[in-house]
Each structure stands twice: as C-alpha cells, then as structure tokens.
Short mmCIF file of C-alpha atoms and ligand atoms in Angstrom, two decimals:
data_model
loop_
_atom_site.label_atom_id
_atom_site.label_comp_id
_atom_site.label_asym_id
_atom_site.label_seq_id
_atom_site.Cartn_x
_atom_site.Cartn_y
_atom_site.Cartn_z
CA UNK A 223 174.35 164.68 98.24
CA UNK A 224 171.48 163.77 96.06
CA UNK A 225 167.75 165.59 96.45
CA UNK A 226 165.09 164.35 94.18
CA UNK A 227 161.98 166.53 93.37
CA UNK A 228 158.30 164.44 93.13
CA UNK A 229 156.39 166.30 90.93
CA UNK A 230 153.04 164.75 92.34
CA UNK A 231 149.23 165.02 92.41
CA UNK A 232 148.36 161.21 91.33
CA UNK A 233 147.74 158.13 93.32
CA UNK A 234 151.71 157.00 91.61
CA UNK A 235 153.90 160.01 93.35
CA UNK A 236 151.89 159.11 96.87
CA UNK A 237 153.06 155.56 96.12
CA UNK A 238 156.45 156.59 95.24
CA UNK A 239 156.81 159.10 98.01
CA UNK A 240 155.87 156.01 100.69
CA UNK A 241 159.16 153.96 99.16
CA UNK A 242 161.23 156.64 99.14
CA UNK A 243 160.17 157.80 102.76
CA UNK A 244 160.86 154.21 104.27
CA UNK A 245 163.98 154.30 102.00
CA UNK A 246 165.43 157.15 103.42
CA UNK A 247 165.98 159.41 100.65
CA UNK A 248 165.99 162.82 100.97
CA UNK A 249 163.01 164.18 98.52
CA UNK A 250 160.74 166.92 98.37
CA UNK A 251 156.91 165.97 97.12
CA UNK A 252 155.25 168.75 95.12
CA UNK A 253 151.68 169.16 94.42
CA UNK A 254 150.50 172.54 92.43
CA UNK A 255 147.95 173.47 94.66
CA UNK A 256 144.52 172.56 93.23
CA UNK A 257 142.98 170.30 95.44
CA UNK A 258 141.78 172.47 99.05
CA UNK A 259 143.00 169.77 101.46
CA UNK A 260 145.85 167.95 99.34
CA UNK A 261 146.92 164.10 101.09
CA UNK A 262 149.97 164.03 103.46
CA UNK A 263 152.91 162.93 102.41
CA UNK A 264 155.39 161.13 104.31
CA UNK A 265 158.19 163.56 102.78
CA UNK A 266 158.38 167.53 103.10
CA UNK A 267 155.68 169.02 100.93
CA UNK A 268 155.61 172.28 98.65
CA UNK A 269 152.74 173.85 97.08
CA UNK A 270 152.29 176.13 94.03
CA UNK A 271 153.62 176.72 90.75
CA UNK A 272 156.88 177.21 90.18
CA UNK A 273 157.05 179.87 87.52
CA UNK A 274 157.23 178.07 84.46
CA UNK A 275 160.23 176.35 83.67
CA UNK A 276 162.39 178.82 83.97
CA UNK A 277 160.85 178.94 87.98
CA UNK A 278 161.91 175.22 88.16
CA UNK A 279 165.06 176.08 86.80
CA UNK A 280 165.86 178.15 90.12
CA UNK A 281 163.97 176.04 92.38
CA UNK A 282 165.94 173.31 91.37
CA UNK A 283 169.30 175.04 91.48
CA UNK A 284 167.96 176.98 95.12
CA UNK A 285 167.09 173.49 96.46
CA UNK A 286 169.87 171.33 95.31
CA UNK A 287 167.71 168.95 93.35
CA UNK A 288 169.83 166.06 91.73
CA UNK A 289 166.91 164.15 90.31
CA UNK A 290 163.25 164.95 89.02
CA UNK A 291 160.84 162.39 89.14
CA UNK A 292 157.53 163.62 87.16
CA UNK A 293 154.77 161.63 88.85
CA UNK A 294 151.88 164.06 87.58
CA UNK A 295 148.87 162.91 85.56
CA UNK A 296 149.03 162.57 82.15
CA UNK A 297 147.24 165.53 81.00
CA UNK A 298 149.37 167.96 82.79
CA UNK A 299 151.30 168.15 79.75
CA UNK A 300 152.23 171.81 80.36
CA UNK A 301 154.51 170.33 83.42
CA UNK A 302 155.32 167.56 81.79
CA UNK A 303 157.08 170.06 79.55
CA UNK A 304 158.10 172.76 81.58
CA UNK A 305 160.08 169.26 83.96
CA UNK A 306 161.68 168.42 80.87
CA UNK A 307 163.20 171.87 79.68
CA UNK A 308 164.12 172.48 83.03
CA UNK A 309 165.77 169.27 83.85
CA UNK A 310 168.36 169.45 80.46
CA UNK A 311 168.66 173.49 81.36
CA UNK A 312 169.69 172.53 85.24
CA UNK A 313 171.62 169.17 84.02
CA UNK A 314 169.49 167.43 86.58
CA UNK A 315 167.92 163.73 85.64
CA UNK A 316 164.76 163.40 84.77
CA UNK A 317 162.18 160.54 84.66
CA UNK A 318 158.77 159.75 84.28
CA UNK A 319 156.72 157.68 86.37
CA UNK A 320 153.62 156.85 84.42
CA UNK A 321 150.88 154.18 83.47
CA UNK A 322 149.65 152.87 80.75
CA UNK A 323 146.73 154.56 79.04
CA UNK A 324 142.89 152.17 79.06
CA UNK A 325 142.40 150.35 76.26
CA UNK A 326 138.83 149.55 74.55
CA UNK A 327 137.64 145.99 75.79
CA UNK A 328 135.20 143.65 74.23
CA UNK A 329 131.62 145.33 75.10
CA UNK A 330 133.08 148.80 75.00
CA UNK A 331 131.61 151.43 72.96
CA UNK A 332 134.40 153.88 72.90
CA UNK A 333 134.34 157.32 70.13
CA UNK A 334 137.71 158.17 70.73
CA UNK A 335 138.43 162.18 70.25
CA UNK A 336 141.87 163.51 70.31
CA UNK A 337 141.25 166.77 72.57
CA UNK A 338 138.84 167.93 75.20
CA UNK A 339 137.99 170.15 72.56
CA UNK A 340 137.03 167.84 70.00
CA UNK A 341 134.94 166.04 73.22
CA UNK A 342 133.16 169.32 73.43
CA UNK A 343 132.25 169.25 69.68
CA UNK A 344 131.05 166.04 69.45
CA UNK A 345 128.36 167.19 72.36
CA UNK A 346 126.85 168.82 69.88
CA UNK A 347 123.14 167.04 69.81
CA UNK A 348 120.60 166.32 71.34
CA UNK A 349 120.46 166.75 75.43
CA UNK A 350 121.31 163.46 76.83
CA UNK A 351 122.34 162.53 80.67
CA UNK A 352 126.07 163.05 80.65
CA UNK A 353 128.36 161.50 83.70
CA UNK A 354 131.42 164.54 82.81
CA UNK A 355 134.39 162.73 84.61
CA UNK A 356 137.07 165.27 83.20
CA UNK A 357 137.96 167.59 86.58
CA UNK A 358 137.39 170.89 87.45
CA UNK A 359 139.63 172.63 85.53
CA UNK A 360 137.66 172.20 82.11
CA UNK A 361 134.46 172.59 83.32
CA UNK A 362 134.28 175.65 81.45
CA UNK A 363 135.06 174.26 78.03
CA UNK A 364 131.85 172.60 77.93
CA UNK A 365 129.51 175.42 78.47
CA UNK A 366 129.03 175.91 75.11
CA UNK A 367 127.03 172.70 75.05
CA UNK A 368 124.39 173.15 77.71
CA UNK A 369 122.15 171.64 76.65
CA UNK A 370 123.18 168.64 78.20
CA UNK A 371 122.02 167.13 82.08
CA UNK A 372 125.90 166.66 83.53
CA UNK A 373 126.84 164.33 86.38
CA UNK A 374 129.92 165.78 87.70
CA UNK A 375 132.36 164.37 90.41
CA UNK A 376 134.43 166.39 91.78
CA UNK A 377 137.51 166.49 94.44
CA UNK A 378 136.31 169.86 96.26
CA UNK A 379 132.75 171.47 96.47
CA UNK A 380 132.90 174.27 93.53
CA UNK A 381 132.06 177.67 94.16
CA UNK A 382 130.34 178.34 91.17
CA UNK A 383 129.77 176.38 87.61
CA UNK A 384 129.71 177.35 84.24
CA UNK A 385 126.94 174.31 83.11
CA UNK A 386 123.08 175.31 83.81
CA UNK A 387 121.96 171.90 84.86
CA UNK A 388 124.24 169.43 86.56
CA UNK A 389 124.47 167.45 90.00
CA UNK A 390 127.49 167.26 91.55
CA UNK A 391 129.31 164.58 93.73
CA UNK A 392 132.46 165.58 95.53
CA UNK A 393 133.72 162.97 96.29
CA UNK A 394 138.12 161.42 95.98
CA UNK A 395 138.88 158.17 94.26
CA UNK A 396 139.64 155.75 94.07
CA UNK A 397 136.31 154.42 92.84
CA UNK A 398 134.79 151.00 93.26
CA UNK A 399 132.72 149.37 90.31
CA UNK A 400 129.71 148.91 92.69
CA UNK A 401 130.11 152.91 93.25
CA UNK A 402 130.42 153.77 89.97
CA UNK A 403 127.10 151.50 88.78
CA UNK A 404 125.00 152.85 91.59
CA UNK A 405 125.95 156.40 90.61
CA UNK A 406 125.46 156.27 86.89
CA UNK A 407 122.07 153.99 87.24
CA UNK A 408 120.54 156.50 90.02
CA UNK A 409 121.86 159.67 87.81
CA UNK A 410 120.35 157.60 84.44
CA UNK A 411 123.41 158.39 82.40
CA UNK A 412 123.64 157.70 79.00
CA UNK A 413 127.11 158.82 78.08
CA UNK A 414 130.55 159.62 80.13
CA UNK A 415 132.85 161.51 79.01
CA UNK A 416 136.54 160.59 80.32
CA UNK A 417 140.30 161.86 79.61
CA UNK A 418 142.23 158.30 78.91
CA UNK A 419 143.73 158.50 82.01
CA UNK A 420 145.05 155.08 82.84
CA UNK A 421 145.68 153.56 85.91
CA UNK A 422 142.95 151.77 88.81
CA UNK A 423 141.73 154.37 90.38
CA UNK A 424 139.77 155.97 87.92
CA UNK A 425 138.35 152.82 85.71
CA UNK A 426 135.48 151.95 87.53
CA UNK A 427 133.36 153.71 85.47
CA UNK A 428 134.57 152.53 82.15
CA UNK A 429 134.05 148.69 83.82
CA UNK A 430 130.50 150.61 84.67
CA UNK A 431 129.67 152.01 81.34
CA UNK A 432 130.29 148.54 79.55
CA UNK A 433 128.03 146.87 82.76
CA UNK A 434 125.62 148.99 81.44
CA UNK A 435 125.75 149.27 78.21
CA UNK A 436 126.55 153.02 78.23
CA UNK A 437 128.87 154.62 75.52
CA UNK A 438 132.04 156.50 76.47
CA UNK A 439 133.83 159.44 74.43
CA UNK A 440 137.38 159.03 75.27
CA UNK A 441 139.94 161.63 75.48
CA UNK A 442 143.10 160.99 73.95
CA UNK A 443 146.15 161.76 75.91
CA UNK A 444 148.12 164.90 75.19
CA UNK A 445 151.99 164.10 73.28
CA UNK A 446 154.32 164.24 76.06
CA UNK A 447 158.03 165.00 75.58
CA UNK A 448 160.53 161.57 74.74
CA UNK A 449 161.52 161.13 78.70
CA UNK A 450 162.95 157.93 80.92
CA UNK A 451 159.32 156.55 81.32
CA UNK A 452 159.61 154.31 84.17
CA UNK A 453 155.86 152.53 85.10
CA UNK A 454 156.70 151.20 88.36
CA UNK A 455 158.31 152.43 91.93
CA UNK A 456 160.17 149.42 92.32
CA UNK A 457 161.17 150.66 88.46
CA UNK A 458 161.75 154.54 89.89
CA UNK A 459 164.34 152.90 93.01
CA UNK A 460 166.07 150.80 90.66
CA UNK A 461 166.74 154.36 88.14
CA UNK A 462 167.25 156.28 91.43
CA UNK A 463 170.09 153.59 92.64
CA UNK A 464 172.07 153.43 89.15
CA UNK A 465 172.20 157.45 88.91
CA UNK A 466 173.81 157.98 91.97
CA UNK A 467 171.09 158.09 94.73
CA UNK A 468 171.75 155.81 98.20
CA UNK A 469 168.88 153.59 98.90
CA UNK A 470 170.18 153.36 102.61
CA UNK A 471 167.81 150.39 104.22
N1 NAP B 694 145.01 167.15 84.51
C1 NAP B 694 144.36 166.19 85.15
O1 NAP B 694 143.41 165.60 84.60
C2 NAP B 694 144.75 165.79 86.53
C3 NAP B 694 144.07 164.73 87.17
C4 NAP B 694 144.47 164.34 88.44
C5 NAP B 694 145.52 165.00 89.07
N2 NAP B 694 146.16 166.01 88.43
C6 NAP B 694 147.27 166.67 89.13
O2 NAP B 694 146.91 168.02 89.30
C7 NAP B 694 148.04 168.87 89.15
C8 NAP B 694 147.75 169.94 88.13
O3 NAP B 694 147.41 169.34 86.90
P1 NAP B 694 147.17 170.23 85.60
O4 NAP B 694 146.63 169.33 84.54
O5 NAP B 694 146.45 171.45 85.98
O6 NAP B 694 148.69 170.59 85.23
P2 NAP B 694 149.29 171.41 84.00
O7 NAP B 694 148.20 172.03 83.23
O8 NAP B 694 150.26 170.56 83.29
O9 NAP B 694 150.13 172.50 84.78
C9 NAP B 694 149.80 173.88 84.82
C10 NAP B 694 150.74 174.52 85.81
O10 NAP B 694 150.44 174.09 87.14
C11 NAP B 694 151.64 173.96 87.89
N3 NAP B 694 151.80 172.56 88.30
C12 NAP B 694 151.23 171.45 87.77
N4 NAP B 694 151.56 170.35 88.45
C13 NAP B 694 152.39 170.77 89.44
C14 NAP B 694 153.04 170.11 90.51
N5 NAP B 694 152.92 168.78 90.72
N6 NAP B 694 153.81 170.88 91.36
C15 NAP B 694 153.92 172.22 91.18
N7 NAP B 694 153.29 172.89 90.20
C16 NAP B 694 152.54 172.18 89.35
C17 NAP B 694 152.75 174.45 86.98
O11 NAP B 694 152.83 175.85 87.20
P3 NAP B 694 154.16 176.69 86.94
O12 NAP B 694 154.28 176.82 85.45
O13 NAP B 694 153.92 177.98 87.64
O14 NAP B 694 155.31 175.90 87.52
C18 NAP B 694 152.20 174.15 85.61
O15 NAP B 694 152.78 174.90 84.57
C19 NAP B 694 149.22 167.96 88.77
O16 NAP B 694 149.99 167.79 89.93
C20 NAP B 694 148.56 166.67 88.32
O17 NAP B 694 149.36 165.54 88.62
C21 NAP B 694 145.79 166.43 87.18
#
C-alpha cells in the first residue's frame, strides 16, 4: 500500500495535491505552519515541523509513507535537506517538484547577489524607495539598513517589524502585472528586492520593474541536494506510476 507525503507551501504542491486527489491516491499534504489561514487541500492536511530529519524519519516510518514528493519553495533549503536525508535513512523515494528559476530579459536591470545576506549589504547607500518582496521570515535581516523607505507585501498582517519606515500590503499571490505596476508607481519605488523564485505567480513585478524601468537585486537560489527533479505534475504521476503507486481513474 503506497502513501506519499507532499511537502507543500507553493502554488506547485496545491496543483499536485488537486491530481492526486481526483486520482485517488492516498497522500498526506504538509505545510509547516507559517501562513495563519493556510489554503485547503483536497487531501488530509498536517501542520508543523517535523523535528528535523530525524522527526521525518519517524513520521515517515509512523505514517507508512512510500513516497516523498518535496513541493516546497526553493529557498526552504533546510527541508529540502532534511527530505533528502530522511528519504535515503527511511528507504522511501524521493522527488522534487520544482520550477525553473527567472532569467534576466532584454530591459532588465538585474545585480544578481548570491545570499539574502549579500542583498542586505549591497543596501548599503543612500535611502531609496525599496518594494522588499522577500517574506516575512527575513524581515529582520534587513534592519541593519534602515535607512531605506520599504514596500513590503506580505501573506498575514505582522505583529510587529523590525524596519522603522515601511508600508505594508498583505495581500496572497498570485499577482497580476497591472497589480504589481499600480503598486510600485503609487509606492514610487525605485528598487525591489526579490529571492529568484521562479514560477508565475510571483513575476509580475519583475515584468513591472522592467515596465518601469526600475532595477532589481536578485537573490540567487540556495544549492539544493542532487534529487529526482521533476517540473511538472503530469511529470510527478508519471514518477508516481513507474515506482509502484496505482493511479486508479
Ligand atoms: N522560503 C520562502 O521564500 C517561501 C516562499 C513561499 C512559500 N514557502 C513555503 O513556506 C514553508 C516554510 O519555508 P521556509 O523557507 O521557512 O522553510 P525552511 O527554512 O527550509 O524550513 C525550516 C523548517 O520548517 C519546517 N518546514 C518547512 N517546510 C515544511 C513543510 N512543508 N512541512 C512541514 N514542515 C516544514 C521544517 O521544520 P522541522 O525541521 O521541524 O521539520 C524545516 O526544517 C515551506 O512549506 C515553503 O514551501 C517558503
């Protein structure tokens, strides 16, 4: 009897978690938790950490898992890892379902950086109106430059923020290119910061920035463990159906 494991949290795993719902296989979707109201999922949900890898380890062995599908963003690189130790530990399969990462287009005016600390660094300067697409979580990183007028957008309204003098937008992708040019014209920006992300949802304000003639310092991804990469679902049933898995309908 075959159980796969969606780890999740991307606009991917809720597309993958819709296939394998109307497919019929059995398949738990996990999300760590960040978000306050996370989507529904057609599938049985979990939320939290698992305890490192050595937590997945157990989960998977407690749950039955047969099959990991790691469907997270591509900066959670500390998953990303702990999936992959875990997987060889439990002898479970694992693959990745991911996207290709944006590359610069004619009219872009990318300074590539290879970490969000090196994006922090190169803040240092004069203030300028900065649209911060990067998340919550590293928020904090860039206090040390606060100098800075940040535009941030954000899933959930924060509690409290570590930058002096910033507007925020909660607001969930994804984002249309008329959103994105209304928001960085009315906010004035003259620089966006962005992790190299990939993927549709998220783009708009690249195609925005180049609209407007705006630079962009882009985040390199994190190195991910050598894994299956897989970059579509249709990819993801196929892998499922040659390792064992019944598709059913
Ligand atoms: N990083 C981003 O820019 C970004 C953007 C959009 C969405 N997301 C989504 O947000 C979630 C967290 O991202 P992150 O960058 O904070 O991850 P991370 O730094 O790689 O992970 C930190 C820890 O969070 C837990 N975790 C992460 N993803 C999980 C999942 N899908 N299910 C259960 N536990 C999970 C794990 O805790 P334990 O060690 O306790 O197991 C992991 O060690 C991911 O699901 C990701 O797909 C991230």
């Amino acid at each position: 009897m075959s159980h796969l494991l969606i780890l999740g949290g991307t606009t991917e795993a809720n597309a993958l978690s819709t296939a394998v719902a109307e497919k019929g296989i059995t398949a738990t979707y996990s999300y760590a938790g960040r978000v306050d109201n996370p989507r529904p999922q057609p599938l049985p949900v979990r939320v939290g950490g698992f305890g490192g890898a050595e937590g997945l380890v157990r989960y998977i062995r407690d749950h039955g898992i047969s099959h990991v599908v790691d469907a997270t963003h591509p900066f959670a690189a500390q998953m990303s890892h702990n999936a992959f130790r875990a997987c060889s530990e439990a002898g479970v399969s694992l693959a990745a379902l991911t996207r290709a990462a944006w590359a610069e287009q004619e009219g872009d005016q990318w300074q590539r950086v290879a970490s969000i600390d090196a994006a922090v660094a190169a803040l240092n300067g004069a203030a300028k109106r900065v649209f911060l697409a990067v998340g919550r979580m590293h928020l904090e990183d860039f206090a040390t430059q606060p100098q800075h007028h940040y535009l941030l957008r954000l899933v959930d309204e924060p509690n409290e923020l570590p930058l002096p003098n910033c507007e925020v937008v909660v607001s969930r992708g994804p984002f249309s290119l008329d959103d994105d040019l209304a928001l960085m014209k009315r906010h004035g920006t003259e620089l966006v910061v962005s992790k190299n992300a990939g993927g549709t949802g998220a783009r708009a304000k690249l195609d925005a920035a180049r609209a407007l003639g705006v630079p962009v310092l882009m985040i390199d991804r994190p190195a991910l463990p050598q894994r299956t990469e897989l970059s579509s679902v249709a990819q993801v049933l196929d892998w499922l159906s040659h390792s064992g898995v019944n598709l059913g309908v």
